[in-house]
mmCIF file of C-alpha atoms and ligand atoms in Angstrom:
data_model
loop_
_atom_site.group_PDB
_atom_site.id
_atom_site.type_symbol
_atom_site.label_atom_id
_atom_site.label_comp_id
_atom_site.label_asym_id
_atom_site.label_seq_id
_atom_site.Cartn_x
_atom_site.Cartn_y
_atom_site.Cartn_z
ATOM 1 C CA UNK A 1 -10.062 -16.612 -8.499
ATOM 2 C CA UNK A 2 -6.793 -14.264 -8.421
ATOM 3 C CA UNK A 3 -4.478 -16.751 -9.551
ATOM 4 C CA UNK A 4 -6.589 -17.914 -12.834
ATOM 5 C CA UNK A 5 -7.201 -14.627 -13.383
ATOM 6 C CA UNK A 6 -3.117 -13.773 -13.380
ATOM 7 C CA UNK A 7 -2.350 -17.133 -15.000
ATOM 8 C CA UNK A 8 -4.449 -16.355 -18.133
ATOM 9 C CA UNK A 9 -3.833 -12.295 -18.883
ATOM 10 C CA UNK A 10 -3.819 -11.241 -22.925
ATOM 11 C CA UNK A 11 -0.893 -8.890 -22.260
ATOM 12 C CA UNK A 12 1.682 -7.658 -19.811
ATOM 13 C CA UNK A 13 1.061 -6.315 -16.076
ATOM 14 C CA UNK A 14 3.789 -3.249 -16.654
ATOM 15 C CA UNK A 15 5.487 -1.607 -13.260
ATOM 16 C CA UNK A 16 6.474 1.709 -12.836
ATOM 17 C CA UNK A 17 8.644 2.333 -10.032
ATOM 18 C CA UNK A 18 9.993 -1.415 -8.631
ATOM 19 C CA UNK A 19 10.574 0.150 -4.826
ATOM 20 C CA UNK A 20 8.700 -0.555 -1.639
ATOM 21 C CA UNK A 21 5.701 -1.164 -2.490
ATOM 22 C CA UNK A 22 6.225 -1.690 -6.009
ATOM 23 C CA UNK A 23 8.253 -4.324 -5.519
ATOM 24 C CA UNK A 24 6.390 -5.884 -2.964
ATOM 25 C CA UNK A 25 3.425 -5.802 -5.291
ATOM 26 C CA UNK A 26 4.905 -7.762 -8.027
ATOM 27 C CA UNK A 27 6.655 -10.533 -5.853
ATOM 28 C CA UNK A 28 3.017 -10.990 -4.392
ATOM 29 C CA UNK A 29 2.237 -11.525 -8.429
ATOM 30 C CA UNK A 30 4.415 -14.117 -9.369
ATOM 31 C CA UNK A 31 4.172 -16.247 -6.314
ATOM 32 C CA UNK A 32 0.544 -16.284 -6.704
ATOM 33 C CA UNK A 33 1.247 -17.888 -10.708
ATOM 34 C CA UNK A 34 1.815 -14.284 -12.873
ATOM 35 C CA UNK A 35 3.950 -15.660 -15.501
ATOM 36 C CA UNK A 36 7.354 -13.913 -15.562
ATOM 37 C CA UNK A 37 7.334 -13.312 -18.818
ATOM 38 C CA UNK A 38 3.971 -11.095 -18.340
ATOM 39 C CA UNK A 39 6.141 -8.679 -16.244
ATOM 40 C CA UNK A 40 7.951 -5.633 -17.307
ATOM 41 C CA UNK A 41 9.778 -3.530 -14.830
ATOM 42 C CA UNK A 42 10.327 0.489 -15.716
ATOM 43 C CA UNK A 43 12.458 1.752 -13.469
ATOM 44 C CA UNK A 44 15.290 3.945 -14.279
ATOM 45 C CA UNK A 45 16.529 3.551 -10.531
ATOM 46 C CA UNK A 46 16.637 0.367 -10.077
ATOM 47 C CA UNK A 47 19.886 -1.013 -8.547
ATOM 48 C CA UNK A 48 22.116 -3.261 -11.044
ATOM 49 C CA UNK A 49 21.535 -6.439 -8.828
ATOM 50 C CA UNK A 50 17.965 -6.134 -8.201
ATOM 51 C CA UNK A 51 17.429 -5.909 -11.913
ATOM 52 C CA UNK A 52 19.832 -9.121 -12.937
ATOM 53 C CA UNK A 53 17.675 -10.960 -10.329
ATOM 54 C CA UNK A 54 14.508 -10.089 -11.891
ATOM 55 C CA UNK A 55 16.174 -10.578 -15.481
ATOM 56 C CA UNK A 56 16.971 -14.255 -14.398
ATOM 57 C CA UNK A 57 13.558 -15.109 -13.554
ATOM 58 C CA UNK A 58 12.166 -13.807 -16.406
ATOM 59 C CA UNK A 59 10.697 -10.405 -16.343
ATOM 60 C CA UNK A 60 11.575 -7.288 -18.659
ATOM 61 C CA UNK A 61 13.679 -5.095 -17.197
ATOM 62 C CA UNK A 62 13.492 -1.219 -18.801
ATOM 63 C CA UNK A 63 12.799 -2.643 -22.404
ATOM 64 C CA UNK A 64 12.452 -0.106 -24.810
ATOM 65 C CA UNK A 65 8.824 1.194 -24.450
ATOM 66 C CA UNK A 66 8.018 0.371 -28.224
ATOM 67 C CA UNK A 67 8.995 -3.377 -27.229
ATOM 68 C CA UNK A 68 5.977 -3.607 -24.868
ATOM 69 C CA UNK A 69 3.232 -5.412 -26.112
ATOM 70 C CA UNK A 70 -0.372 -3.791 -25.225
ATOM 71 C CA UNK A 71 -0.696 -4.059 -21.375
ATOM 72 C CA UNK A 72 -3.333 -5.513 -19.880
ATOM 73 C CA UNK A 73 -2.327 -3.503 -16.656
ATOM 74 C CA UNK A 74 0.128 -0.491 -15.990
ATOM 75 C CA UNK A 75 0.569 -0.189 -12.267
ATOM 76 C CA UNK A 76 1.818 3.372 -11.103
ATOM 77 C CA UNK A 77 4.494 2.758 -8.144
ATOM 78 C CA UNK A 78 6.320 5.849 -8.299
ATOM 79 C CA UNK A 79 6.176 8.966 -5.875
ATOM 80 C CA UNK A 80 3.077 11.021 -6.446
ATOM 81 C CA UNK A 81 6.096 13.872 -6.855
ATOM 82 C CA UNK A 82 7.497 12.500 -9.889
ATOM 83 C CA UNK A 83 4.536 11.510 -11.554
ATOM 84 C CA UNK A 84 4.337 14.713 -14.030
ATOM 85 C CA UNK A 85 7.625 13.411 -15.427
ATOM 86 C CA UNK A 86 7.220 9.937 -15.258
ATOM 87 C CA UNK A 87 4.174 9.224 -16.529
ATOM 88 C CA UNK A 88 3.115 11.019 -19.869
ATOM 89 C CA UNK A 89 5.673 8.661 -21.802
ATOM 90 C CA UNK A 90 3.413 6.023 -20.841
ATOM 91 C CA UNK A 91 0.553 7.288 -22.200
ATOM 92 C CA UNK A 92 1.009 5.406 -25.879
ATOM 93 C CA UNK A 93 1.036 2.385 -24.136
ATOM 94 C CA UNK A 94 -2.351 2.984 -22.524
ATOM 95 C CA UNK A 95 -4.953 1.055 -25.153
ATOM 96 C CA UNK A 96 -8.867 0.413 -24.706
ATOM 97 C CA UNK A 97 -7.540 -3.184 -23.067
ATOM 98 C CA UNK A 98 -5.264 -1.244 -20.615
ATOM 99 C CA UNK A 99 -6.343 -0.981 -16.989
ATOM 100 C CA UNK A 100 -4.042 1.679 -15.312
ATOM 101 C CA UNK A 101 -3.666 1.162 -11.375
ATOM 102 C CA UNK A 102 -2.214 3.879 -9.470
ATOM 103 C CA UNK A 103 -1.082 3.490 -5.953
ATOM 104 C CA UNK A 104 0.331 6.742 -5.757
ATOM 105 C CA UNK A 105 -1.024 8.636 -2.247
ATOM 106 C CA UNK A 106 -2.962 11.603 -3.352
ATOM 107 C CA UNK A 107 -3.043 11.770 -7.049
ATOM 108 C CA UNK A 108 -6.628 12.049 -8.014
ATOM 109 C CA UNK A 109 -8.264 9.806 -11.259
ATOM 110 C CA UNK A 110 -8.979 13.395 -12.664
ATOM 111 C CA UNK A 111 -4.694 13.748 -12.791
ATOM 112 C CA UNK A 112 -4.460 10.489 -14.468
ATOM 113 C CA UNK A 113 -7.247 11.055 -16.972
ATOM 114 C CA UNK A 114 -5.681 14.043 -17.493
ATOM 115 C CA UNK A 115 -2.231 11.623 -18.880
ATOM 116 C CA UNK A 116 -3.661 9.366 -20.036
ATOM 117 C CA UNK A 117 -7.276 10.268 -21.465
ATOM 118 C CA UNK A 118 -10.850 11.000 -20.580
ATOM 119 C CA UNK A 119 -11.525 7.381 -21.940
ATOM 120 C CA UNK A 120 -8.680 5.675 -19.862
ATOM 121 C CA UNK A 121 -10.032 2.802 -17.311
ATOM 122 C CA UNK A 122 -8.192 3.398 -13.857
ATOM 123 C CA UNK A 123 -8.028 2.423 -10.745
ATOM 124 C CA UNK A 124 -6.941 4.554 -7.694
ATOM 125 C CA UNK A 125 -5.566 2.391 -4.975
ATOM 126 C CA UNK A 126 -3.975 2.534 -1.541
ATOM 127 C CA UNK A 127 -1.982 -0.342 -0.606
ATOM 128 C CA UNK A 128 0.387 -0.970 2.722
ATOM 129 C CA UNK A 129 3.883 -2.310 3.224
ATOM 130 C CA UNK A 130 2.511 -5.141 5.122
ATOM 131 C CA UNK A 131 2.024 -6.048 1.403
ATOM 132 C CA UNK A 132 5.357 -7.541 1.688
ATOM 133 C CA UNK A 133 3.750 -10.874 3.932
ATOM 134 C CA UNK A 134 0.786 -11.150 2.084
ATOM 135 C CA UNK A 135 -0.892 -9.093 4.729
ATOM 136 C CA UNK A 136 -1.653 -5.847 3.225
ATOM 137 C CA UNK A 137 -5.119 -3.643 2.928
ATOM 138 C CA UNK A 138 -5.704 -1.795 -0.169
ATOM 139 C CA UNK A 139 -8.423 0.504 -0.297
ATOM 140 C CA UNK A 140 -9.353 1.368 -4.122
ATOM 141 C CA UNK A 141 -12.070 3.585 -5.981
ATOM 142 C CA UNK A 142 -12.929 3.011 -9.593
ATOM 143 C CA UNK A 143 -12.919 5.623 -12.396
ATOM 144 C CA UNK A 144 -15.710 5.756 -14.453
ATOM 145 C CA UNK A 145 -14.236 3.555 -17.143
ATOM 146 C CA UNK A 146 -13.736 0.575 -15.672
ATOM 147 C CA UNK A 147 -15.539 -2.355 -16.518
ATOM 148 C CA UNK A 148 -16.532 -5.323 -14.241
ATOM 149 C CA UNK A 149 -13.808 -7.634 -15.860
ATOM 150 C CA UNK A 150 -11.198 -4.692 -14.669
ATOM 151 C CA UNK A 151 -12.115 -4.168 -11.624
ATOM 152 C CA UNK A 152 -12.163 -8.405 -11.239
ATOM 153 C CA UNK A 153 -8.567 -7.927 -12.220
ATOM 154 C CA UNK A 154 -7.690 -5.489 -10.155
ATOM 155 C CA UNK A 155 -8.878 -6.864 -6.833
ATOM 156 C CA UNK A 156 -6.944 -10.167 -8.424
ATOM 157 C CA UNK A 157 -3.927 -8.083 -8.008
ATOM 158 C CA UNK A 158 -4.328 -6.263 -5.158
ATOM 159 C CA UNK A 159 -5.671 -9.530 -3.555
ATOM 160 C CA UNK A 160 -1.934 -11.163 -4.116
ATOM 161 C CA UNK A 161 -0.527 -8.578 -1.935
ATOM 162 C CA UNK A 162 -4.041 -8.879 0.933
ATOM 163 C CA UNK A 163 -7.316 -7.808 2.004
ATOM 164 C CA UNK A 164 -8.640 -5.037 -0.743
ATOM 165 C CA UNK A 165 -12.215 -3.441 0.114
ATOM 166 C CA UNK A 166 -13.708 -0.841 -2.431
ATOM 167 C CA UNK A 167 -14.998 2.790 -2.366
ATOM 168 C CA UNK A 168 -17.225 4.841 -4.367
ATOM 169 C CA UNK A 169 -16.379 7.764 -3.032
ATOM 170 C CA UNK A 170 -12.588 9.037 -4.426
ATOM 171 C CA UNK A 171 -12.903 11.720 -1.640
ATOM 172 C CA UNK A 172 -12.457 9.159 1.597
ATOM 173 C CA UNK A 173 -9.257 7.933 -0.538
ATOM 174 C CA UNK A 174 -6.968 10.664 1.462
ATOM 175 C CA UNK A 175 -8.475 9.908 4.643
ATOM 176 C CA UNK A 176 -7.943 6.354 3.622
ATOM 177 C CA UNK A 177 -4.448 6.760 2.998
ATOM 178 C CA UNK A 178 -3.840 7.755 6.546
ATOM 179 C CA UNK A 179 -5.367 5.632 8.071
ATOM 180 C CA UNK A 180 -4.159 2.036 5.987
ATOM 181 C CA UNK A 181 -1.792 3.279 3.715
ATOM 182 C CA UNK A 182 0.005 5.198 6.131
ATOM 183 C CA UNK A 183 -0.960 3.054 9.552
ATOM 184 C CA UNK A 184 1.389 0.600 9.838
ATOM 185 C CA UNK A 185 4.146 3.155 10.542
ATOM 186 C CA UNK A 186 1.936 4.368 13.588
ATOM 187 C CA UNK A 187 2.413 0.529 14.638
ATOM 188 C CA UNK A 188 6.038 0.289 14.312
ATOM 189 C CA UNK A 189 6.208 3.807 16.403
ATOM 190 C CA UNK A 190 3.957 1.993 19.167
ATOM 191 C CA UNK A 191 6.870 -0.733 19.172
ATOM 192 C CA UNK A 192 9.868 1.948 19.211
ATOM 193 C CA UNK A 193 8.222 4.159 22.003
ATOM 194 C CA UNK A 194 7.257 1.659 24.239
ATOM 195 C CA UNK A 195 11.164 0.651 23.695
ATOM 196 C CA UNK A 196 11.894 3.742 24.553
ATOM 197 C CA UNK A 197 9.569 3.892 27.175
ATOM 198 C CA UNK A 198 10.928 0.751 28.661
ATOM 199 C CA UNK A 199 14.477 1.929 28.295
ATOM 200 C CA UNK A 200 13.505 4.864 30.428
ATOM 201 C CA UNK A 201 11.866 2.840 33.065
ATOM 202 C CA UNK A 202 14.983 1.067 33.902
ATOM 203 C CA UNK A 203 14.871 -1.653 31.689
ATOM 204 C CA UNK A 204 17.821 -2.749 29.644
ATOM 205 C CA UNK A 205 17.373 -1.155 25.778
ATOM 206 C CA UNK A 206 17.733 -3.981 23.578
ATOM 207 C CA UNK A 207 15.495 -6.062 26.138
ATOM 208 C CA UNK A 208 13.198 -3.088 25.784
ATOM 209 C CA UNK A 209 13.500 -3.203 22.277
ATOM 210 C CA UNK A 210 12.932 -6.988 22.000
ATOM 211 C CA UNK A 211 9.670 -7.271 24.483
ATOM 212 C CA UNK A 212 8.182 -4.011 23.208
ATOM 213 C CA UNK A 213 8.214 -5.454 19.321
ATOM 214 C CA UNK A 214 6.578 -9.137 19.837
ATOM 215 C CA UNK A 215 4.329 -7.365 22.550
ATOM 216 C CA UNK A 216 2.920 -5.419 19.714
ATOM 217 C CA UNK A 217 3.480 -8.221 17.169
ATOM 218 C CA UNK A 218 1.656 -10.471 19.858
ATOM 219 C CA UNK A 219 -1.787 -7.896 19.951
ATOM 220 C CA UNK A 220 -1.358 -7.349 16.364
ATOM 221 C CA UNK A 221 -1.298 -11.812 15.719
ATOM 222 C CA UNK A 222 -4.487 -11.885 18.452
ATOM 223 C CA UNK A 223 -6.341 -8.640 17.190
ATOM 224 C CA UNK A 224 -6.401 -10.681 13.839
ATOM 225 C CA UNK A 225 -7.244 -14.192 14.931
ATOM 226 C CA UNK A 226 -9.649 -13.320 17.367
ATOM 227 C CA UNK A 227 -13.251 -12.025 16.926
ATOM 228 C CA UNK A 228 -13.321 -9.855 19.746
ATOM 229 C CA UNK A 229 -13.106 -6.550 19.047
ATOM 230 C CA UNK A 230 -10.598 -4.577 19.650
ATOM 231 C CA UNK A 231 -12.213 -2.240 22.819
ATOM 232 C CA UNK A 232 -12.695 -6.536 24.495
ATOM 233 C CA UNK A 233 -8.950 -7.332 23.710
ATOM 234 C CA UNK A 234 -7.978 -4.244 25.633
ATOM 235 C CA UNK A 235 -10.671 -4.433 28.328
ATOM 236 C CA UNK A 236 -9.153 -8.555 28.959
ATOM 237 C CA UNK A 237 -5.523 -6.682 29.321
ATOM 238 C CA UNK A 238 -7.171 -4.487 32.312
ATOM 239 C CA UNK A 239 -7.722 -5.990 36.044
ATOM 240 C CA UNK A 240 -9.805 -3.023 37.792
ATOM 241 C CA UNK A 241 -7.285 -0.787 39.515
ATOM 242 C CA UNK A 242 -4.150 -2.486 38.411
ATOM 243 C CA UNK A 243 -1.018 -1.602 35.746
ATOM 244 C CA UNK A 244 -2.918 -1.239 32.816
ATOM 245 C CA UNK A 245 -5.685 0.904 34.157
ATOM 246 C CA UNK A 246 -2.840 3.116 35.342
ATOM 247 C CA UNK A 247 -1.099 3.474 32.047
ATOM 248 C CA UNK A 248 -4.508 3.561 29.909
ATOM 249 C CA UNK A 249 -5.330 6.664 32.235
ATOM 250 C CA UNK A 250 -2.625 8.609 30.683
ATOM 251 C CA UNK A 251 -3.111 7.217 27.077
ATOM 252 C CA UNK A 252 -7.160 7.275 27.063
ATOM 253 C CA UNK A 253 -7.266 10.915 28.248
ATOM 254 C CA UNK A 254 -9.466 13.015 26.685
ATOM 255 C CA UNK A 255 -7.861 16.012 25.597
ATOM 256 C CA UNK A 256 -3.796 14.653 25.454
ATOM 257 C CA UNK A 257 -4.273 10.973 24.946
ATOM 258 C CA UNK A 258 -3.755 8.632 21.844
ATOM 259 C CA UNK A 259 -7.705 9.041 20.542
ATOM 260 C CA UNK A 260 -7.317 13.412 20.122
ATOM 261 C CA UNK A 261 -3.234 12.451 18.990
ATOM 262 C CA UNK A 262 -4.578 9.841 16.336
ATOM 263 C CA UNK A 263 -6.989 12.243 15.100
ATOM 264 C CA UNK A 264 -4.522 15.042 14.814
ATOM 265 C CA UNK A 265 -2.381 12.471 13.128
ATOM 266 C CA UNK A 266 -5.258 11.098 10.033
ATOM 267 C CA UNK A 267 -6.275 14.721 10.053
ATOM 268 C CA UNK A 268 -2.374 15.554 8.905
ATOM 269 C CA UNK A 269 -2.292 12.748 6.809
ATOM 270 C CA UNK A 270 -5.690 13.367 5.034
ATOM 271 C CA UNK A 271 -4.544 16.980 4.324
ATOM 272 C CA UNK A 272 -1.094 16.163 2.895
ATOM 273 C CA UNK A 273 -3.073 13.530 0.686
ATOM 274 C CA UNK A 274 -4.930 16.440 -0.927
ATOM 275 C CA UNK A 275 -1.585 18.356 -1.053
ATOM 276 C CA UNK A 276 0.090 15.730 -3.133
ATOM 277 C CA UNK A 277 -3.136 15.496 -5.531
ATOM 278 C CA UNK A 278 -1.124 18.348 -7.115
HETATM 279 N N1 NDP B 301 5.545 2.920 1.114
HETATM 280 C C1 NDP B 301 4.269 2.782 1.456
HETATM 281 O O1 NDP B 301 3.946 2.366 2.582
HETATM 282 C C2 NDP B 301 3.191 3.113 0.488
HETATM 283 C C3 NDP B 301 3.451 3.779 -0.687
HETATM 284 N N2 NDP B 301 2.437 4.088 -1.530
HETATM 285 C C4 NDP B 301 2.701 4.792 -2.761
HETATM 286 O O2 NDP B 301 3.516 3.957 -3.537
HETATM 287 C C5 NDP B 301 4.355 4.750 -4.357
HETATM 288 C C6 NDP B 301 5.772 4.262 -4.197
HETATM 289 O O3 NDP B 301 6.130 4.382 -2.841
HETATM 290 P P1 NDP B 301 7.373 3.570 -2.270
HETATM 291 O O4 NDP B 301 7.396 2.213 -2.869
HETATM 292 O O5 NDP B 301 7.342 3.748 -0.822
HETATM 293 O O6 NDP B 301 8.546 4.453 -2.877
HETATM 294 P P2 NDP B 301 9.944 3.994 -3.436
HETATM 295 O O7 NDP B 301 10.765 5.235 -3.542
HETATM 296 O O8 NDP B 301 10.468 2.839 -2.657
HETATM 297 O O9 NDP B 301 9.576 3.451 -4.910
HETATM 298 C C7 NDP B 301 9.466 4.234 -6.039
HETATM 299 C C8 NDP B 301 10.427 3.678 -7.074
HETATM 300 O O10 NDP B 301 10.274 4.392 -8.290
HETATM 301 C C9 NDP B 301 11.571 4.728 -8.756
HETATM 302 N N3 NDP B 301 11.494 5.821 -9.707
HETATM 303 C C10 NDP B 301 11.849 7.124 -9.552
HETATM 304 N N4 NDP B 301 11.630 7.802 -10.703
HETATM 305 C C11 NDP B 301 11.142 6.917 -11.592
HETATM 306 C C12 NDP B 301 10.733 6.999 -12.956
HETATM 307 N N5 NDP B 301 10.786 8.144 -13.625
HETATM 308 N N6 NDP B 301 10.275 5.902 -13.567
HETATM 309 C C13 NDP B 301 10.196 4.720 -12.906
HETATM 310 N N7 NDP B 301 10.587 4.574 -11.603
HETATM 311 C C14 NDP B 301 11.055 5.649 -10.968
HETATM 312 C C15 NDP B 301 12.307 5.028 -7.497
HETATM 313 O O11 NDP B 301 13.698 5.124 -7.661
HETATM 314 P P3 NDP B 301 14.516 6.111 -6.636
HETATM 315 O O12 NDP B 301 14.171 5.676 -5.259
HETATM 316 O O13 NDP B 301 15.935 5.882 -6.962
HETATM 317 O O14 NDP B 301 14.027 7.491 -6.930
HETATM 318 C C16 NDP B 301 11.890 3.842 -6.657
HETATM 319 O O15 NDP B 301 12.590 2.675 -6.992
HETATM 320 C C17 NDP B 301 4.169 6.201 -3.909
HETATM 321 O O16 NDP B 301 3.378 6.863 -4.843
HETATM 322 C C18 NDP B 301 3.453 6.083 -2.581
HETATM 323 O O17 NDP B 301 2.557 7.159 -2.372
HETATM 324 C C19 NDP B 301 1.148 3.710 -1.300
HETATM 325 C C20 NDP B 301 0.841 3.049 -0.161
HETATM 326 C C21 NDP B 301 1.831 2.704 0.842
HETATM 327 O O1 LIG B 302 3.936 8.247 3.219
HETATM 328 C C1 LIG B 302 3.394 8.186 2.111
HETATM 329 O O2 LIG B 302 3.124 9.231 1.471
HETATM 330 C C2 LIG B 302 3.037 6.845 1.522
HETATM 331 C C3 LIG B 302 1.573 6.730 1.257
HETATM 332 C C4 LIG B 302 1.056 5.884 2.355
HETATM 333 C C5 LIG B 302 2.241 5.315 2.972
HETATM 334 N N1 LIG B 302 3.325 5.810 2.473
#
């Protein structure tokens, strides 16, 4: 479904903001059969190289905005702090066919309607770097303009870049955002402080460094490909009264352990979310 729907758009997928994720986004696009020439890249910042390579394959580089034929999507990639500048200019691109996609953490449809009209369809998205393999979770909410087609197209796009499950409810999108959007940074923390960890138990650093990463690579490859959930995959790790019960005593306390951490964490997350909503 995702790649006849990018094979066959009417207009051009236009990216604001080619970093991270934005970047990530549209490689996921044209390996999955997005024509090159349906591309256009707006980014002022966008180093000299990065933009030849692009150029070579194909996509629109910072065209003049009045060279842009009517998009069929404009996907907002750019920090929820420069959005005020960055995206009014846009707005005369935005026709009835238009389906705008934000994956900006925080920024509310109600901001984007306010740019880009009360009639505007958009999409409110989270995505997550893991994006970059194909392996990413978007979590998206609909604004009240978007038709079925749309929101086809949209979970065409987002499904390029990995798993994409939909909300009614634009309030869980903060609390969504710390959990997806920003989680795989909690799992690349788990990897450096068990490093760390290691280091400090005696062990050499880099062969700290090295078991501590494809240990939680490993869990992360058999949390996925197994059906067990996750509370089974950790119980199968832990012979009664041996290593692991010992460390899990520390980390499953009640009142200092991961499980009151982690919710201080989303809790942060969530409320920084509704900061950035501006
Ligand atoms: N990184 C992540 O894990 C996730 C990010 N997001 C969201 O994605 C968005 C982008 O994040 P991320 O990719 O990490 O950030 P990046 O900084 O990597 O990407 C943003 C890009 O936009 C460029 N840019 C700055 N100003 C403009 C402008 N006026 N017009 C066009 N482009 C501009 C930036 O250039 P320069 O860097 O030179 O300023 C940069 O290349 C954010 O809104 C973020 O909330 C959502 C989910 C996950
Ligand atoms: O840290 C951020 O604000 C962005 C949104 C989710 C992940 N990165």
């Amino acid at each position: 479904m995702s790649e006849s729907v990018l094979k066959s758009l009417s207009g051009p997928v236009v990216l604001l903001g080619a970093g991270k994720m934005g970047g990530a986004m549209l490689e996921g696009w044209l390996k999955l059969g997005l024509p090159a020439d349906k591309a256009v890249v707006l980014d002022p910042n966008i180093p000299a190289e990065a933009a030849a390579a692009l150029a070579a394959r194909g996509v629109a580089v910072n065209p003049a905005l009045a060279d842009i034929p009517a998009p069929c999507v404009l996907l907002l990639a750019v920090k929820p702090q420069v959005a005020p500048d960055a995206l009014p200019q846009l707005s005369p691109l935005v026709g009835p066919g238009t389906l705008v996609v934000s994956i900006m953490a925080g920024r509310t449809l109600a901001f984007m309607s306010g740019i880009f009209g009360a009639g505007a369809a958009i999409v409110r998205s989270i995505p997550n770097t893991p994006a970059a393999i194909g392996r990413g979770v978007s979590v998206c909410v609909p604004g009240p303009n978007v038709s079925s087609a749309q929101r086809d197209l949209a979970t065409a796009l987002l499904g390029a870049i990995g798993i994409v499950e939909w909300i009614g409810d634009e309030g869980l999108m903060d609390a969504a955002t710390a959990v997806s959007g920003s989680g795989p940074a909690y799992a690349f923390l788990l990897a450096e402080v068990m490093a760390e960890a290691g280091a400090a138990a005696g062990l050499p650093p880099e062969l700290a460094a090295r078991i501590a990463r494809a240990t939680v690579a490993g869990a992360g490859a058999l949390l996925d490909q197994s059906d067990l959930p996750a509370a089974t995959l950790r119980q199968n790790v832990t012979s009664p009264g041996g290593t692991t019960a010992a460390a899990l005593g520390v980390l499953m306390n009640e009142t200092a352990g991961f499980g009151p951490l982690m919710v201080e964490a989303v809790a942060a997350a969530t409320r920084r979310g509704k900061e950035l909503a501006g």
